[in-house]
Short mmCIF file of C-alpha atoms in Angstrom, two decimals:
data_model
loop_
_atom_site.label_atom_id
_atom_site.label_comp_id
_atom_site.label_asym_id
_atom_site.label_seq_id
_atom_site.Cartn_x
_atom_site.Cartn_y
_atom_site.Cartn_z
CA MET A 1 -0.07 0.04 0.13
CA ALA A 2 1.01 3.67 -0.88
CA GLU A 3 0.14 6.92 0.54
CA PHE A 4 -1.50 9.75 -1.01
CA ILE A 5 -2.50 13.07 -0.02
CA TYR A 6 -6.23 14.36 -1.14
CA LEU A 7 -5.90 18.43 -1.40
CA TYR A 8 -9.61 19.15 -1.48
CA HIS A 9 -10.05 22.26 -3.89
CA ASN A 10 -13.05 24.73 -4.12
CA THR A 11 -13.82 28.40 -4.97
CA PRO A 12 -15.44 30.27 -2.37
CA GLN A 13 -18.60 30.88 -4.23
CA GLU A 14 -18.90 27.26 -4.26
CA ARG A 15 -18.06 27.03 -0.72
CA ASP A 16 -20.72 29.40 0.22
CA ALA A 17 -23.42 28.01 -2.17
CA ALA A 18 -22.51 24.61 -0.66
CA MET A 19 -23.97 26.00 2.80
CA GLY A 20 -26.15 28.73 1.48
CA SER A 21 -29.35 27.20 3.08
CA PRO A 22 -29.75 24.91 5.96
CA GLU A 23 -31.42 22.23 3.36
CA ALA A 24 -27.94 22.71 1.26
CA ALA A 25 -25.92 22.38 4.59
CA GLN A 26 -27.72 19.20 5.38
CA ARG A 27 -27.41 17.59 1.80
CA ASN A 28 -23.59 18.50 1.80
CA MET A 29 -22.83 17.26 5.25
CA THR A 30 -24.67 13.88 4.49
CA ARG A 31 -22.30 13.49 1.47
CA TRP A 32 -19.25 14.42 3.16
CA MET A 33 -19.66 12.25 6.23
CA GLU A 34 -20.64 9.21 3.74
CA TRP A 35 -17.80 9.83 1.83
CA MET A 36 -15.09 9.91 4.75
CA ARG A 37 -17.27 6.86 6.22
CA GLY A 38 -16.70 5.34 2.74
CA LEU A 39 -13.10 5.79 2.70
CA GLU A 40 -12.39 4.37 6.49
CA GLN A 41 -14.54 1.36 5.64
CA GLY A 42 -12.54 0.67 2.58
CA GLY A 43 -9.49 0.87 4.72
CA HIS A 44 -8.13 3.70 2.72
CA LEU A 45 -8.47 6.23 5.79
CA LYS A 46 -5.03 6.91 7.12
CA SER A 47 -5.83 10.09 8.41
CA ALA A 48 -8.92 12.22 7.89
CA GLY A 49 -6.80 15.27 8.05
CA GLN A 50 -7.63 18.85 8.75
CA PRO A 51 -9.39 21.61 7.31
CA LEU A 52 -7.62 24.64 6.75
CA GLU A 53 -8.21 28.35 7.56
CA LYS A 54 -9.74 30.64 5.03
CA GLY A 55 -7.16 33.44 5.49
CA GLY A 56 -3.11 33.11 5.24
CA LYS A 57 -0.17 34.97 3.85
CA VAL A 58 2.08 34.15 0.86
CA VAL A 59 5.62 34.64 1.10
CA ARG A 60 7.01 35.37 -2.58
CA GLY A 61 10.51 34.89 -3.97
CA GLY A 62 11.78 36.04 -7.59
CA SER A 63 11.64 40.17 -8.10
CA GLY A 64 9.41 40.46 -5.28
CA LYS A 65 11.19 38.42 -2.80
CA GLY A 66 10.26 38.60 0.65
CA ILE A 67 7.21 40.57 0.01
CA ILE A 68 4.17 39.12 2.13
CA THR A 69 0.56 39.13 0.73
CA ASP A 70 -2.62 38.19 1.89
CA GLY A 71 -3.71 35.31 -0.29
CA PRO A 72 -3.40 33.43 -2.49
CA PHE A 73 -7.07 33.42 -1.61
CA VAL A 74 -8.44 36.64 -2.91
CA GLU A 75 -6.35 36.69 -6.06
CA ILE A 76 -6.63 32.94 -7.24
CA LYS A 77 -10.16 31.48 -7.69
CA ASP A 78 -9.47 28.41 -6.18
CA VAL A 79 -8.36 27.85 -2.48
CA VAL A 80 -7.66 24.50 -0.81
CA GLY A 81 -10.13 23.72 1.95
CA GLY A 82 -8.60 21.00 3.57
CA TYR A 83 -6.70 17.82 2.99
CA SER A 84 -6.86 13.97 4.06
CA ILE A 85 -4.51 11.04 3.84
CA ILE A 86 -5.21 8.02 2.01
CA GLU A 87 -3.69 4.52 1.66
CA ALA A 88 -4.25 2.86 -1.65
CA LYS A 89 -2.38 0.35 -4.03
CA ASP A 90 -1.41 2.82 -6.52
CA LEU A 91 -1.82 6.39 -7.95
CA ALA A 92 -4.70 4.94 -10.05
CA GLU A 93 -6.86 3.62 -7.24
CA ALA A 94 -6.09 6.79 -5.41
CA ALA A 95 -7.28 8.71 -8.54
CA GLU A 96 -10.26 6.48 -8.96
CA LEU A 97 -11.33 6.73 -5.31
CA ALA A 98 -11.38 10.33 -5.56
CA LYS A 99 -14.25 10.53 -8.06
CA GLY A 100 -16.77 9.92 -5.37
CA CYS A 101 -15.60 13.29 -3.42
CA PRO A 102 -18.12 16.01 -2.74
CA ALA A 103 -15.61 18.48 -3.48
CA LEU A 104 -16.67 17.56 -7.07
CA ASP A 105 -20.09 18.39 -6.89
CA GLY A 106 -19.47 21.99 -7.98
CA PRO A 107 -18.06 23.08 -11.51
CA ASN A 108 -14.96 24.33 -10.07
CA GLY A 109 -14.45 21.78 -7.26
CA ALA A 110 -11.30 19.21 -7.55
CA VAL A 111 -9.21 16.81 -5.58
CA GLU A 112 -5.63 17.31 -6.17
CA VAL A 113 -4.12 13.37 -5.59
CA ARG A 114 -0.72 13.60 -4.80
CA PRO A 115 1.61 10.66 -3.77
CA VAL A 116 3.46 10.93 -0.86
CA MET A 117 7.09 10.12 -1.21
CA LYS A 118 8.82 6.92 0.84
CA MET A 119 11.82 8.07 2.37
CA ASP A 120 13.42 4.59 3.39
CA PHE A 121 16.42 5.32 5.05
CA MET B 1 -23.69 9.42 15.87
CA GLU B 2 -26.41 9.59 12.84
CA LEU B 3 -27.64 13.08 11.75
CA HIS B 4 -31.27 14.02 12.49
CA GLU B 5 -32.57 14.89 8.90
CA ASP B 6 -34.07 18.10 9.89
CA LEU B 7 -31.14 19.32 12.22
CA PHE B 8 -30.02 22.52 10.15
CA ARG B 9 -33.50 23.67 8.94
CA HIS B 10 -34.61 23.68 12.54
CA GLU B 11 -31.50 24.80 14.19
CA ALA B 12 -31.12 27.74 11.56
CA GLY B 13 -34.28 29.15 12.80
CA ARG B 14 -33.63 28.95 16.39
CA MET B 15 -30.05 30.31 15.88
CA THR B 16 -31.37 33.08 13.59
CA ALA B 17 -33.61 34.09 16.30
CA ALA B 18 -31.38 34.34 18.85
CA LEU B 19 -28.67 36.21 16.96
CA THR B 20 -31.51 38.79 15.63
CA ARG B 21 -32.32 39.19 19.35
CA LEU B 22 -28.48 40.38 19.84
CA PHE B 23 -27.86 42.39 16.30
CA GLY B 24 -31.51 43.73 15.81
CA MET B 25 -33.91 42.97 13.00
CA GLN B 26 -31.80 45.47 10.89
CA ASN B 27 -28.79 43.29 10.82
CA LEU B 28 -30.92 40.11 9.87
CA ALA B 29 -28.56 39.44 6.99
CA LEU B 30 -25.52 39.76 9.39
CA ALA B 31 -27.34 36.75 11.78
CA GLU B 32 -27.78 34.41 8.71
CA ASP B 33 -23.92 35.03 7.99
CA VAL B 34 -23.15 33.92 11.56
CA VAL B 35 -25.56 30.89 11.11
CA GLN B 36 -23.83 30.14 7.61
CA ASP B 37 -20.27 30.23 9.55
CA ALA B 38 -21.61 27.87 12.27
CA PHE B 39 -22.71 25.54 9.29
CA CYS B 40 -19.34 25.66 7.57
CA ARG B 41 -17.40 25.04 10.70
CA ALA B 42 -19.46 22.05 11.21
CA LEU B 43 -19.02 20.88 7.76
CA GLU B 44 -15.02 21.25 8.14
CA LEU B 45 -15.17 18.96 11.37
CA TRP B 46 -17.86 16.58 11.80
CA PRO B 47 -16.78 14.36 8.38
CA ARG B 48 -13.70 14.05 10.00
CA ARG B 49 -14.03 14.00 13.54
CA GLY B 50 -17.60 12.40 14.12
CA VAL B 51 -20.99 14.20 14.76
CA PRO B 52 -20.67 15.67 18.34
CA PRO B 53 -23.08 14.19 21.07
CA ASN B 54 -25.49 16.93 21.20
CA PRO B 55 -25.03 18.44 17.42
CA ALA B 56 -27.79 21.01 18.01
CA ALA B 57 -25.98 22.54 21.20
CA TRP B 58 -22.62 22.39 19.39
CA LEU B 59 -24.22 24.57 16.64
CA MET B 60 -25.42 26.90 19.45
CA THR B 61 -22.41 26.98 20.85
CA THR B 62 -20.51 27.97 18.12
CA ALA B 63 -22.90 30.77 16.78
CA ARG B 64 -22.72 32.11 20.19
CA ASN B 65 -18.82 32.23 20.27
CA ARG B 66 -19.12 33.78 16.48
CA ALA B 67 -21.78 36.60 17.57
CA LEU B 68 -19.19 37.41 20.43
CA ASP B 69 -16.86 38.05 17.98
CA VAL B 70 -18.76 39.97 15.86
CA ILE B 71 -19.67 42.05 18.50
CA ARG B 72 -16.47 42.75 19.52
CA GLN B 73 -15.20 43.53 16.36
CA GLN B 74 -18.00 45.83 14.95
CA ARG B 75 -19.56 47.25 17.94
CA THR B 76 -18.10 50.60 16.63
CA ALA B 77 -18.99 50.10 13.10
CA SER B 78 -22.83 48.58 13.46
CA THR B 79 -25.76 49.81 15.31
CA PHE B 80 -27.21 46.48 16.97
CA ALA B 81 -30.51 46.25 18.50
CA PRO B 82 -31.14 49.82 20.23
CA GLU B 83 -32.47 48.34 23.25
CA ILE B 84 -29.26 46.37 24.06
CA ALA B 85 -26.55 48.49 22.26
CA ARG B 86 -25.23 50.00 25.36
CA LEU B 87 -24.87 46.61 27.52
CA LEU B 88 -22.93 45.62 24.22
CA ASP B 89 -20.39 48.19 24.54
CA SER B 90 -18.81 46.17 27.88
CA GLU B 91 -16.79 43.35 27.52
CA TRP B 92 -18.49 41.77 30.84
CA THR B 93 -22.13 42.56 29.90
CA ALA B 94 -21.81 41.79 26.26
CA ALA B 95 -20.78 38.32 27.24
CA ALA B 96 -23.79 37.78 29.73
CA LEU B 97 -26.34 39.35 27.30
CA VAL B 98 -24.77 36.76 24.39
CA ASP B 99 -25.25 33.84 26.84
CA GLU B 100 -29.19 35.14 27.77
CA ALA B 101 -29.69 35.34 24.05
CA PHE B 102 -29.01 31.59 23.69
CA THR B 103 -31.33 30.35 26.57
CA PRO B 104 -33.99 28.23 25.30
CA ALA B 105 -37.12 30.49 26.77
CA LEU B 106 -35.65 33.48 24.84
CA ILE B 107 -35.01 31.51 21.87
CA ARG B 108 -38.74 30.68 22.19
CA ASP B 109 -39.72 34.10 22.63
CA GLU B 110 -37.83 35.09 20.10
CA LEU B 111 -38.99 32.68 17.19
CA LEU B 112 -42.31 33.80 17.92
CA ARG B 113 -41.49 37.67 17.57
CA MET B 114 -39.99 36.41 14.06
CA ILE B 115 -43.40 34.66 13.41
CA PHE B 116 -44.81 38.23 13.85
CA ALA B 117 -42.32 40.26 11.92
CA CYS B 118 -42.81 37.79 9.14
CA CYS B 119 -46.53 38.46 9.07
CA HIS B 120 -45.77 42.43 8.47
CA PRO B 121 -48.93 44.04 7.21
CA ASP B 122 -46.85 45.87 4.11
CA LEU B 123 -46.26 42.39 2.77
CA PRO B 124 -48.69 40.23 0.78
CA GLU B 125 -49.51 36.80 2.23
CA SER B 126 -47.50 35.36 -0.31
CA ALA B 127 -44.56 36.93 0.86
CA GLN B 128 -45.15 36.21 4.58
CA ILE B 129 -45.44 32.69 3.99
CA ALA B 130 -42.02 32.55 2.14
CA LEU B 131 -40.44 34.65 4.86
CA VAL B 132 -41.71 32.19 7.51
CA LEU B 133 -40.37 29.11 5.57
CA ASN B 134 -37.12 30.91 4.87
CA ILE B 135 -36.24 32.51 8.13
CA LEU B 136 -38.08 30.24 10.59
CA CYS B 137 -38.42 26.80 8.86
CA GLY B 138 -34.98 27.08 7.19
CA PHE B 139 -36.00 26.23 3.35
CA GLY B 140 -33.84 27.87 0.53
CA ALA B 141 -35.43 29.56 -2.69
CA PRO B 142 -35.24 26.36 -4.66
CA GLU B 143 -36.99 24.16 -1.91
CA ILE B 144 -39.82 26.81 -1.81
CA ALA B 145 -40.16 27.48 -5.46
CA ALA B 146 -40.38 23.81 -5.82
CA ALA B 147 -43.24 23.44 -2.80
CA PHE B 148 -45.03 26.09 -4.46
CA LEU B 149 -44.64 25.27 -7.95
CA GLU B 150 -43.06 28.88 -8.62
CA ARG B 151 -40.08 29.94 -10.47
CA ARG B 152 -36.86 30.38 -8.27
CA SER B 153 -36.15 33.74 -9.41
CA ALA B 154 -39.65 34.86 -8.01
CA ILE B 155 -39.56 33.27 -4.60
CA GLU B 156 -36.00 34.88 -4.51
CA LYS B 157 -37.16 38.39 -5.34
CA ARG B 158 -40.13 37.68 -2.72
CA ILE B 159 -37.78 37.09 0.15
CA THR B 160 -35.24 39.59 -0.53
CA ARG B 161 -37.91 42.42 -0.77
CA GLY B 162 -39.60 40.87 2.29
CA LYS B 163 -36.30 41.01 4.14
CA LYS B 164 -35.94 44.65 3.61
CA VAL B 165 -39.40 45.31 4.88
CA LEU B 166 -38.39 43.64 8.07
CA ALA B 167 -35.12 45.28 8.30
CA SER B 168 -36.77 48.40 8.51
CA THR B 169 -38.82 47.26 11.50
CA SER B 170 -35.80 48.13 14.04
CA ARG B 171 -37.89 48.00 17.22
CA LEU B 172 -38.48 44.82 18.73
CA THR B 173 -42.05 43.35 18.98
CA ASP B 174 -42.90 43.33 22.47
CA LEU B 175 -44.51 40.07 23.22
CA ARG B 176 -46.16 41.29 26.50
CA ALA B 177 -47.62 44.53 25.07
CA GLY B 178 -50.29 44.83 22.63
CA ASP B 179 -48.03 44.54 19.57
CA LEU B 180 -49.40 41.02 18.84
CA ALA B 181 -52.93 40.85 19.06
CA PRO B 182 -53.29 43.11 15.88
CA ARG B 183 -51.18 40.58 14.11
CA LEU B 184 -52.36 37.30 15.53
CA ALA B 185 -54.97 36.93 12.76
CA ALA B 186 -52.54 37.47 9.93
CA VAL B 187 -50.07 34.68 11.91
CA HIS B 188 -53.26 32.32 12.25
CA ARG B 189 -54.08 32.74 8.47
CA THR B 190 -50.13 32.42 7.24
CA LEU B 191 -49.83 29.36 9.03
CA TYR B 192 -53.37 28.16 8.13
CA LEU B 193 -52.25 28.43 4.50
CA LEU B 194 -48.92 26.95 5.30
CA PHE B 195 -50.70 23.69 6.22
CA ASN B 196 -53.00 23.76 3.70
CA GLU B 197 -50.21 24.09 0.94
CA GLY B 198 -48.74 21.01 2.44
CA TYR B 199 -51.97 19.03 2.60
CA HIS B 200 -54.06 20.01 -0.31
CA GLY B 201 -51.54 21.94 -2.02
CA SER B 202 -51.09 22.27 -5.97
CA SER B 203 -48.39 20.28 -6.47
CA SER B 204 -48.16 16.57 -5.53
CA ARG B 205 -44.93 15.93 -4.91
CA GLY B 206 -41.64 17.25 -3.73
CA VAL B 207 -39.55 16.89 -0.60
CA VAL B 208 -40.65 20.08 0.78
CA ARG B 209 -44.40 19.75 0.59
CA ALA B 210 -44.69 16.77 3.04
CA GLN B 211 -42.83 18.69 5.83
CA LEU B 212 -44.87 21.83 5.29
CA CYS B 213 -47.58 20.39 7.42
CA GLU B 214 -45.03 19.55 10.02
CA GLU B 215 -43.70 22.78 10.06
CA ALA B 216 -47.22 24.37 10.40
CA ILE B 217 -47.93 22.17 13.36
CA ARG B 218 -44.31 23.14 14.86
CA LEU B 219 -45.09 26.73 14.84
CA VAL B 220 -48.43 26.61 15.74
CA THR B 221 -47.60 24.64 18.74
CA LEU B 222 -44.90 27.50 19.73
CA LEU B 223 -47.97 29.94 19.74
CA GLY B 224 -49.98 27.78 21.99
CA GLU B 225 -47.05 27.47 24.34
CA HIS B 226 -46.85 31.39 24.95
CA GLU B 227 -49.40 33.03 27.18
CA ALA B 228 -49.50 36.16 24.58
CA THR B 229 -50.65 33.94 21.86
CA ALA B 230 -52.22 30.86 23.68
CA VAL B 231 -55.87 32.18 22.70
CA PRO B 232 -58.67 30.04 21.69
CA ALA B 233 -58.34 30.30 17.76
CA THR B 234 -54.45 29.22 18.12
CA PHE B 235 -56.00 25.78 19.92
CA ALA B 236 -58.59 25.68 17.26
CA LEU B 237 -56.12 26.08 14.46
CA GLY B 238 -53.58 23.38 16.00
CA ALA B 239 -56.69 20.92 16.72
CA LEU B 240 -57.42 21.65 12.91
CA MET B 241 -53.94 20.86 11.63
CA LEU B 242 -53.48 17.64 13.88
CA LEU B 243 -57.13 16.31 13.19
CA HIS B 244 -56.08 16.55 9.38
CA ALA B 245 -52.84 15.49 9.57
CA ALA B 246 -53.62 12.26 11.64
CA ARG B 247 -55.05 11.36 8.14
CA LEU B 248 -52.02 11.57 6.71
CA PRO B 249 -50.67 8.20 6.42
CA ALA B 250 -53.73 6.79 4.86
CA ARG B 251 -53.96 9.63 2.25
CA LEU B 252 -51.45 8.26 -0.15
CA ASP B 253 -51.04 4.74 -1.73
CA ALA B 254 -47.96 2.96 -2.20
CA ALA B 255 -47.12 4.62 -5.68
CA GLY B 256 -47.83 8.15 -4.01
CA ASP B 257 -51.13 8.40 -5.50
CA LEU B 258 -54.25 10.37 -3.56
CA ILE B 259 -56.73 8.09 -1.65
CA ALA B 260 -60.08 9.70 -1.25
CA LEU B 261 -61.73 9.88 2.27
CA TRP B 262 -64.33 7.13 1.21
CA ASP B 263 -61.27 4.45 0.48
CA GLN B 264 -58.96 5.15 3.11
CA ASP B 265 -57.69 2.58 5.39
CA ARG B 266 -58.99 3.80 8.69
CA GLN B 267 -56.68 1.76 10.64
CA ARG B 268 -53.90 3.86 9.34
CA TRP B 269 -54.88 7.04 10.87
CA ASP B 270 -52.64 8.27 13.69
CA ARG B 271 -54.68 7.75 17.14
CA ASP B 272 -51.58 10.01 19.01
CA ARG B 273 -52.55 12.46 16.30
CA ILE B 274 -56.01 12.25 16.83
CA ALA B 275 -55.95 12.45 20.90
CA GLN B 276 -53.78 15.71 20.62
CA GLY B 277 -56.24 17.24 18.37
CA ARG B 278 -59.33 16.45 20.28
CA ALA B 279 -57.55 17.81 23.48
CA LEU B 280 -56.86 21.05 21.68
CA LEU B 281 -60.21 21.16 20.23
CA ASP B 282 -61.91 21.14 24.09
CA ARG B 283 -58.95 23.65 24.76
CA SER B 284 -60.29 26.15 22.16
CA ALA B 285 -63.61 25.73 23.68
CA SER B 286 -63.48 28.81 25.64
CA GLY B 287 -64.43 32.60 24.86
CA THR B 288 -66.79 33.85 22.91
CA ALA B 289 -65.50 34.04 19.47
CA LEU B 290 -66.16 31.06 17.22
CA SER B 291 -63.66 31.12 14.74
CA SER B 292 -63.51 29.27 11.07
CA TYR B 293 -60.59 27.32 12.71
CA HIS B 294 -63.26 26.03 15.36
CA VAL B 295 -65.59 24.86 12.70
CA GLU B 296 -63.00 23.36 10.55
CA ALA B 297 -61.72 21.44 13.38
CA ALA B 298 -65.01 20.10 14.30
CA ILE B 299 -65.63 18.94 10.95
CA ALA B 300 -62.37 17.11 11.17
CA ALA B 301 -63.58 15.49 14.62
CA VAL B 302 -66.26 14.10 13.17
CA HIS B 303 -64.61 12.46 10.37
CA VAL B 304 -61.89 10.88 12.35
CA GLY B 305 -64.34 9.89 15.21
CA ALA B 306 -66.25 7.57 12.48
CA ALA B 307 -65.46 3.95 11.92
CA SER B 308 -66.64 4.45 8.39
CA VAL B 309 -68.18 6.46 5.88
CA ALA B 310 -71.55 5.07 6.33
CA ALA B 311 -71.37 5.48 10.29
CA THR B 312 -70.31 9.09 9.87
CA ASP B 313 -72.56 11.76 11.47
CA TRP B 314 -73.55 13.46 7.98
CA ARG B 315 -76.20 15.39 10.01
CA ALA B 316 -73.46 17.16 12.46
CA ILE B 317 -71.23 17.90 9.35
CA VAL B 318 -73.81 19.50 7.23
CA GLU B 319 -74.63 21.91 10.01
CA LEU B 320 -70.91 22.85 10.50
CA TYR B 321 -70.75 23.72 6.97
CA ASP B 322 -73.81 25.79 7.31
CA GLN B 323 -72.16 27.82 9.89
CA LEU B 324 -68.88 27.84 8.09
CA MET B 325 -70.86 29.47 5.40
CA VAL B 326 -72.06 32.21 7.62
CA ILE B 327 -68.57 32.82 9.46
CA ALA B 328 -66.29 32.16 6.26
CA PRO B 329 -68.40 31.62 3.01
CA SER B 330 -66.43 30.56 0.11
CA PRO B 331 -67.20 28.31 -2.77
CA VAL B 332 -64.86 25.36 -1.87
CA VAL B 333 -66.84 25.37 1.47
CA ALA B 334 -70.05 25.50 -0.45
CA LEU B 335 -68.79 22.27 -2.74
CA ASN B 336 -68.05 20.70 0.43
CA ARG B 337 -71.34 21.45 2.03
CA ALA B 338 -72.87 19.84 -1.29
CA VAL B 339 -71.18 16.75 -1.28
CA SER B 340 -71.88 16.65 2.66
CA LEU B 341 -75.53 16.94 1.95
CA ALA B 342 -75.28 14.16 -0.83
CA GLU B 343 -74.43 11.69 2.06
CA ARG B 344 -77.15 12.99 4.25
CA ASP B 345 -79.95 13.50 1.79
CA GLY B 346 -78.89 11.22 -1.36
CA PRO B 347 -76.95 12.51 -4.71
CA PRO B 348 -80.23 14.34 -5.97
CA ALA B 349 -80.04 16.76 -3.01
CA GLY B 350 -75.95 16.93 -3.78
CA ILE B 351 -76.52 17.64 -7.39
CA ALA B 352 -79.09 20.48 -6.71
CA ALA B 353 -76.68 22.15 -4.40
CA LEU B 354 -73.80 21.79 -6.68
CA GLN B 355 -76.19 23.25 -9.41
CA GLU B 356 -76.35 26.54 -7.35
CA LEU B 357 -72.29 26.80 -7.61
CA ASP B 358 -72.50 26.43 -11.56
CA GLY B 359 -70.92 29.40 -12.97
CA ASP B 360 -68.91 30.68 -9.96
CA ASP B 361 -65.65 31.60 -11.79
CA ARG B 362 -63.80 30.90 -8.56
CA LEU B 363 -64.48 27.16 -9.13
CA ALA B 364 -64.07 27.33 -12.98
CA ALA B 365 -60.57 26.11 -12.69
CA TYR B 366 -61.13 23.72 -9.67
CA PRO B 367 -60.94 19.96 -10.81
CA PHE B 368 -62.84 18.87 -7.88
CA PHE B 369 -65.97 20.64 -8.65
CA PRO B 370 -66.48 18.70 -11.97
CA ALA B 371 -65.50 15.85 -10.18
CA ALA B 372 -67.99 15.85 -7.19
CA ARG B 373 -70.83 16.28 -9.86
CA GLY B 374 -69.21 13.11 -11.73
CA GLU B 375 -69.14 11.36 -8.53
CA LEU B 376 -73.07 11.94 -7.64
CA GLU B 377 -74.11 11.38 -11.29
CA SER B 378 -72.41 7.92 -11.12
CA ARG B 379 -74.19 6.92 -7.85
CA LEU B 380 -77.30 7.61 -9.84
CA GLY B 381 -76.42 5.10 -12.42
CA ARG B 382 -75.85 7.87 -14.91
CA THR B 383 -72.42 6.75 -16.37
CA GLU B 384 -72.28 8.64 -19.09
CA ALA B 385 -73.15 12.06 -17.68
CA ALA B 386 -70.66 11.00 -14.94
CA ALA B 387 -67.99 10.17 -17.48
CA ARG B 388 -68.38 13.80 -19.01
CA TYR B 389 -67.95 15.35 -15.88
CA PHE B 390 -64.62 13.31 -14.78
CA GLU B 391 -63.06 14.15 -18.21
CA GLU B 392 -63.64 17.73 -17.46
CA ALA B 393 -62.00 17.36 -14.18
CA LEU B 394 -59.36 15.70 -15.90
CA ARG B 395 -58.66 18.49 -18.01
CA LEU B 396 -58.45 20.65 -15.16
CA ALA B 397 -55.89 18.49 -13.13
CA ARG B 398 -52.91 20.43 -11.85
CA ASN B 399 -50.66 17.56 -11.28
CA ASP B 400 -49.80 14.07 -11.88
CA GLY B 401 -51.36 13.00 -8.68
CA GLU B 402 -54.48 14.50 -9.28
CA ARG B 403 -54.60 13.33 -13.00
CA ARG B 404 -53.88 9.39 -11.91
CA PHE B 405 -56.68 10.03 -9.30
CA LEU B 406 -59.27 11.09 -11.71
CA GLU B 407 -57.94 8.73 -14.53
CA ARG B 408 -58.31 5.72 -11.87
CA LYS B 409 -62.40 7.27 -11.49
CA LEU B 410 -62.58 6.94 -15.29
CA GLU B 411 -61.24 3.84 -15.76
CA ARG B 412 -63.76 2.22 -12.77
CA LEU B 413 -66.53 3.94 -14.43
CA ARG B 414 -66.29 2.49 -17.65
CA SER B 415 -65.17 -1.00 -16.71
#
């Protein structure tokens, strides 16, 4: 088994829409709970991970080296709302599993699947 | 821990109520933002950590903490409820006040206040209902639009305009003073229409519709719990809802189609609801004013008290409809009276009463007017005439449920 990280991408608008009414909130909560439970029951959930706060800072290099800005959350459309750590046979399986993620319900939602490098020394 | 299916809807109303007490009605949008914020926190945590043992209390605490943050950050920028603005200036009194706003008794009072706020005399009834559903029951514009067969944009506009009117009322309604009495009739009517839309509504399906009756019962129960609104008409309205809702389990067949009172399996009527409805009807029998809700509840009580259609006391029902025609005459009441008359005196008497309603344009598009005539014609063995009336009814059917109901009638007639 290999380890993967799921980064849940969304746009602020979609995030608001997802919780825009109590009905929507109920639907989404149910979807996310089923999603996490599914991963867990399949033996794929190494860690449910953490949500990420909305705000933050970016420290840039290059010509603007050392400049600290708010964001990327204001400038860029999509934000990483949280992450989970997954166990799967290979990248193909990890990606296939991600298809059921509720983050994909909106047109701009995405799950970034990244293999965690093995460090055996 | 499983999630209760109405958790977010029910808590949204309660949280908004507590928050508008602090922020003032003019900051309703801010209150709704805080509610949404609490929901977002829940969505981030619960799927990862599991649903907390008391999810409602968790949401309330989260909203309470967020309210305190908002008050700290914005107390110089915003004007909160004028009555309490001074107390929010001090950190110590602010925290105590926020805690107080989230106590169950005050939330109940605040919900009540919001019902009255939603029934603002400057708003049309359709907007009052939309606001009650949105603010107190937690339904979004798409769900309300689906329940009332209207366009989502139309409902959105109605809610936005309504909220503007609410925001302009900066003074809190005083539950003890004379503020409630003038609007109580409008509140009763709104809840009555809400219940009716769920029970007889023009759309036959949809998730929300089935819940409209439950929401109306929940809110009328709230009215009955407060001394200022626990008047005979409130109990009568509650009785009317419960006695009708008792028949809900027998009203649809397995395919979701309507079953007429004549064909319902009375074993499936909800005995608890019948008992609760009767108890409320007893409580409503005080004072001197007889409301239309009293009479309608009494009619419903006669029906649920009968073991069969034949054993029903139609004499009592016709008398009650006669009374209703005096207090609250309407063509639909007259139609129901005619049907009851046919049960008491036979089909010809019913037909004669129906003929008096011919040409009433308020019944022109109502499918159950020709359907009632068709039913009586068929009992007299006049199959062809009956089929003509049922065909006319079928043309007027407003949804699939009504259509299938009438098609089955026609099939039975022809076989």
